[in-house]
PDB file of C-alpha atoms in Angstrom:
ATOM      1  CA  MET A   1     135.804 235.615 315.976  1.00 64.00           C
ATOM      2  CA  LYS A   2     134.201 237.012 319.111  1.00 66.00           C
ATOM      3  CA  TYR A   3     135.986 234.449 321.317  1.00 66.00           C
ATOM      4  CA  LYS A   4     139.337 235.139 319.646  1.00 67.00           C
ATOM      5  CA  PHE A   5     138.932 238.835 320.435  1.00 59.00           C
ATOM      6  CA  ILE A   6     138.078 238.128 324.103  1.00 70.00           C
ATOM      7  CA  ILE A   7     140.992 235.700 324.428  1.00 69.00           C
ATOM      8  CA  LEU A   8     143.287 238.281 322.834  1.00 61.00           C
ATOM      9  CA  LEU A   9     142.119 240.972 325.306  1.00 61.00           C
ATOM     10  CA  VAL A  10     142.613 238.623 328.274  1.00 59.00           C
ATOM     11  CA  PHE A  11     146.081 237.675 326.997  1.00 58.00           C
ATOM     12  CA  ILE A  12     147.038 241.360 326.563  1.00 65.00           C
ATOM     13  CA  GLY A  13     145.699 242.078 330.062  1.00 60.00           C
ATOM     14  CA  PHE A  14     147.902 239.365 331.579  1.00 54.00           C
ATOM     15  CA  LEU A  15     150.864 240.596 329.552  1.00 52.00           C
ATOM     16  CA  ILE A  16     150.417 244.188 330.727  1.00 58.00           C
ATOM     17  CA  GLN A  17     149.913 243.120 334.328  1.00 56.00           C
ATOM     18  CA  SER A  18     153.083 241.008 334.346  1.00 52.00           C
ATOM     19  CA  CYS A  19     155.139 243.877 332.901  1.00 49.00           C
ATOM     20  CA  SER A  20     153.849 246.523 335.274  1.00 47.00           C
ATOM     21  CA  VAL A  21     156.188 248.008 337.850  1.00 48.00           C
ATOM     22  CA  GLN A  22     155.152 247.669 341.430  1.00 50.00           C
ATOM     23  CA  VAL A  23     155.915 250.750 343.475  1.00 47.00           C
ATOM     24  CA  LYS A  24     156.828 250.031 347.069  1.00 50.00           C
ATOM     25  CA  GLU A  25     156.197 252.463 349.848  1.00 53.00           C
ATOM     26  CA  LYS A  26     159.333 254.456 350.615  1.00 51.00           C
ATOM     27  CA  ARG A  27     160.439 254.141 354.212  1.00 52.00           C
ATOM     28  CA  SER A  28     162.566 256.625 356.024  1.00 50.00           C
ATOM     29  CA  SER A  29     165.835 255.638 357.594  1.00 49.00           C
ATOM     30  CA  THR A  30     165.236 253.581 360.721  1.00 48.00           C
ATOM     31  CA  LEU A  31     168.590 254.604 362.197  1.00 46.00           C
ATOM     32  CA  LYS A  32     167.732 258.286 362.070  1.00 49.00           C
ATOM     33  CA  ASP A  33     164.243 257.715 363.462  1.00 49.00           C
ATOM     34  CA  ALA A  34     165.554 255.462 366.225  1.00 47.00           C
ATOM     35  CA  TYR A  35     168.088 258.027 367.428  1.00 46.00           C
ATOM     36  CA  LYS A  36     167.154 259.194 370.873  1.00 50.00           C
ATOM     37  CA  PRO A  37     168.482 262.477 372.180  1.00 49.00           C
ATOM     38  CA  GLU A  38     170.688 262.280 375.203  1.00 52.00           C
ATOM     39  CA  THR A  39     171.527 264.884 377.750  1.00 52.00           C
ATOM     40  CA  ILE A  40     174.905 265.108 379.413  1.00 55.00           C
ATOM     41  CA  VAL A  41     175.112 267.354 382.456  1.00 52.00           C
ATOM     42  CA  LYS A  42     177.638 267.413 385.250  1.00 54.00           C
ATOM     43  CA  ASN A  43     176.258 266.957 388.773  1.00 57.00           C
ATOM     44  CA  GLU A  44     177.103 270.475 389.915  1.00 56.00           C
ATOM     45  CA  ASN A  45     175.125 271.941 386.993  1.00 56.00           C
ATOM     46  CA  LYS A  46     171.934 269.883 387.328  1.00 59.00           C
ATOM     47  CA  GLU A  47     169.967 272.708 388.933  1.00 63.00           C
ATOM     48  CA  LYS A  48     170.798 275.099 386.086  1.00 61.00           C
ATOM     49  CA  PHE A  49     169.871 272.422 383.584  1.00 58.00           C
ATOM     50  CA  GLN A  50     166.508 271.680 385.183  1.00 61.00           C
ATOM     51  CA  SER A  51     165.497 275.333 384.829  1.00 59.00           C
ATOM     52  CA  LYS A  52     166.651 275.447 381.202  1.00 56.00           C
ATOM     53  CA  LYS A  53     165.196 272.057 380.269  1.00 55.00           C
ATOM     54  CA  SER A  54     161.879 273.438 379.057  1.00 49.00           C
ATOM     55  CA  GLU A  55     163.686 276.043 376.928  1.00 51.00           C
ATOM     56  CA  SER A  56     166.055 273.564 375.302  1.00 48.00           C
ATOM     57  CA  ASN A  57     163.577 271.639 373.125  1.00 50.00           C
ATOM     58  CA  LYS A  58     164.826 273.302 369.943  1.00 51.00           C
ATOM     59  CA  THR A  59     165.935 270.197 368.058  1.00 49.00           C
ATOM     60  CA  LYS A  60     165.359 266.486 368.400  1.00 50.00           C
ATOM     61  CA  ASN A  61     169.089 265.647 368.471  1.00 51.00           C
ATOM     62  CA  GLN A  62     170.163 268.388 370.864  1.00 53.00           C
ATOM     63  CA  VAL A  63     172.721 267.478 373.488  1.00 54.00           C
ATOM     64  CA  LEU A  64     173.340 269.949 376.288  1.00 59.00           C
ATOM     65  CA  ILE A  65     176.877 269.939 377.607  1.00 63.00           C
ATOM     66  CA  THR A  66     177.734 272.495 380.240  1.00 66.00           C
ATOM     67  CA  ILE A  67     181.361 273.493 380.609  1.00 68.00           C
ATOM     68  CA  THR A  68     182.671 274.846 383.900  1.00 75.00           C
ATOM     69  CA  GLU A  69     185.543 277.294 384.403  1.00 80.00           C
ATOM     70  CA  GLU A  70     187.655 274.352 385.542  1.00 84.00           C
ATOM     71  CA  ASP A  71     187.063 272.674 382.166  1.00 77.00           C
ATOM     72  CA  ARG A  72     187.955 275.882 380.308  1.00 77.00           C
ATOM     73  CA  ASP A  73     191.179 276.249 382.309  1.00 83.00           C
ATOM     74  CA  PHE A  74     192.127 272.652 381.544  1.00 84.00           C
ATOM     75  CA  VAL A  75     191.566 273.177 377.809  1.00 79.00           C
ATOM     76  CA  LYS A  76     193.624 276.397 377.878  1.00 83.00           C
ATOM     77  CA  ARG A  77     196.508 274.643 379.684  1.00 87.00           C
ATOM     78  CA  GLU A  78     196.485 271.737 377.221  1.00 85.00           C
ATOM     79  CA  ALA A  79     196.281 274.072 374.229  1.00 83.00           C
ATOM     80  CA  SER A  80     199.195 276.178 375.449  1.00 87.00           C
ATOM     81  CA  ALA A  81     201.262 273.023 376.064  1.00 87.00           C
ATOM     82  CA  LEU A  82     200.615 271.990 372.448  1.00 83.00           C
ATOM     83  CA  ASN A  83     201.118 275.538 371.057  1.00 85.00           C
ATOM     84  CA  ILE A  84     197.519 275.723 369.837  1.00 82.00           C
ATOM     85  CA  GLN A  85     195.823 279.097 369.870  1.00 83.00           C
ATOM     86  CA  ILE A  86     192.129 279.025 370.754  1.00 78.00           C
ATOM     87  CA  PRO A  87     190.384 282.190 369.578  1.00 78.00           C
ATOM     88  CA  ASP A  88     187.500 283.474 371.672  1.00 76.00           C
ATOM     89  CA  ASP A  89     184.955 284.243 368.960  1.00 79.00           C
ATOM     90  CA  ARG A  90     181.144 284.163 368.865  1.00 83.00           C
ATOM     91  CA  ASP A  91     181.113 282.730 365.333  1.00 83.00           C
ATOM     92  CA  ILE A  92     183.275 279.816 366.391  1.00 79.00           C
ATOM     93  CA  ASP A  93     181.056 279.168 369.413  1.00 79.00           C
ATOM     94  CA  TYR A  94     177.973 279.313 367.169  1.00 84.00           C
ATOM     95  CA  PHE A  95     179.314 276.712 364.728  1.00 82.00           C
ATOM     96  CA  ILE A  96     180.547 274.427 367.492  1.00 78.00           C
ATOM     97  CA  ASP A  97     177.045 274.518 368.946  1.00 80.00           C
ATOM     98  CA  TYR A  98     175.462 274.085 365.490  1.00 82.00           C
ATOM     99  CA  PHE A  99     177.469 271.001 364.500  1.00 80.00           C
ATOM    100  CA  THR A 100     177.169 269.355 367.932  1.00 81.00           C
ATOM    101  CA  THR A 101     173.414 269.860 368.395  1.00 83.00           C
ATOM    102  CA  THR A 102     171.393 270.786 365.315  1.00 85.00           C
ATOM    103  CA  LYS A 103     173.598 268.907 362.827  1.00 84.00           C
ATOM    104  CA  LYS A 104     174.836 266.205 365.194  1.00 85.00           C
ATOM    105  CA  TYR A 105     173.642 263.334 362.982  1.00 87.00           C
ATOM    106  CA  PHE A 106     175.386 264.884 359.945  1.00 88.00           C
ATOM    107  CA  THR A 107     178.598 265.373 361.917  1.00 86.00           C
ATOM    108  CA  GLU A 108     178.604 261.780 363.204  1.00 89.00           C
ATOM    109  CA  ASN A 109     178.215 260.390 359.680  1.00 89.00           C
ATOM    110  CA  ALA A 110     180.845 262.755 358.282  1.00 89.00           C
ATOM    111  CA  LEU A 111     183.382 261.653 360.879  1.00 88.00           C
ATOM    112  CA  LYS A 112     182.640 257.982 360.171  1.00 90.00           C
ATOM    113  CA  ARG A 113     183.229 258.536 356.445  1.00 90.00           C
ATOM    114  CA  ALA A 114     186.347 260.591 357.221  1.00 90.00           C
ATOM    115  CA  ASN A 115     187.996 257.456 358.634  1.00 90.00           C
ATOM    116  CA  TYR A 116     187.880 256.018 355.117  1.00 90.00           C
ATOM    117  CA  PHE A 117     188.650 259.093 352.999  1.00 90.00           C
ATOM    118  CA  MET A 118     191.124 261.126 355.099  1.00 91.00           C
ATOM    119  CA  PRO A 119     194.214 258.939 354.554  1.00 91.00           C
ATOM    120  CA  MET A 120     193.711 259.089 350.777  1.00 92.00           C
ATOM    121  CA  VAL A 121     193.087 262.835 350.746  1.00 91.00           C
ATOM    122  CA  ARG A 122     196.070 263.590 352.987  1.00 91.00           C
ATOM    123  CA  LYS A 123     198.363 261.481 350.806  1.00 93.00           C
ATOM    124  CA  ILE A 124     197.262 263.356 347.675  1.00 94.00           C
ATOM    125  CA  PHE A 125     197.657 266.732 349.413  1.00 93.00           C
ATOM    126  CA  ARG A 126     201.195 265.781 350.533  1.00 93.00           C
ATOM    127  CA  GLN A 127     202.101 264.756 346.976  1.00 95.00           C
ATOM    128  CA  GLU A 128     200.764 268.036 345.570  1.00 94.00           C
ATOM    129  CA  GLY A 129     202.381 270.185 348.268  1.00 94.00           C
ATOM    130  CA  LEU A 130     199.104 271.404 349.780  1.00 93.00           C
ATOM    131  CA  PRO A 131     198.441 271.816 353.519  1.00 91.00           C
ATOM    132  CA  GLU A 132     196.876 268.630 354.855  1.00 86.00           C
ATOM    133  CA  GLU A 133     194.477 270.666 357.011  1.00 86.00           C
ATOM    134  CA  LEU A 134     192.515 271.533 353.853  1.00 89.00           C
ATOM    135  CA  ALA A 135     191.106 268.003 354.009  1.00 87.00           C
ATOM    136  CA  TYR A 136     188.930 269.061 356.951  1.00 85.00           C
ATOM    137  CA  LEU A 137     187.063 271.435 354.652  1.00 88.00           C
ATOM    138  CA  ALA A 138     185.333 268.402 353.121  1.00 86.00           C
ATOM    139  CA  VAL A 139     183.829 267.542 356.512  1.00 83.00           C
ATOM    140  CA  VAL A 140     181.919 270.818 356.587  1.00 81.00           C
ATOM    141  CA  GLU A 141     181.178 271.125 352.862  1.00 87.00           C
ATOM    142  CA  SER A 142     179.955 267.621 352.025  1.00 89.00           C
ATOM    143  CA  GLY A 143     180.549 265.416 355.047  1.00 88.00           C
ATOM    144  CA  PHE A 144     182.671 263.222 352.732  1.00 86.00           C
ATOM    145  CA  ASN A 145     179.451 262.230 350.990  1.00 86.00           C
ATOM    146  CA  PRO A 146     180.562 261.017 347.526  1.00 83.00           C
ATOM    147  CA  PHE A 147     177.134 261.877 346.070  1.00 85.00           C
ATOM    148  CA  ALA A 148     176.992 265.465 347.384  1.00 76.00           C
TER     149      ALA A 148
END
């Protein structure tokens, strides 16, 4: 009787061990960790950048792009040729900076997913008589993440 009890305990032990769930260590995304920040600066602005370099370590994905007056004039000429009004607003500048530096990784993924979802969304908006530009709201709200 004593041996039957020991054999039964050993059998139950093997049964429990075989049914147990093994928890694996969760790893973070290697793509996000492997992303290296890059800095883009025009040659004529290198001196300004070097002085600001120590101040610009705010985020790990920050990209510093300096825009000259020549660049601004070019954008204004192109916008006027295409009848696009560009408002000069601090809020707009803030969000451009935010989505191109702090949330750069989010923005890159959202634009990749937009290639898949935008044609479908635009087609539905056309059928329902809605402005197609509303589809860009999804980029900011969820980044076209279907699980958001």
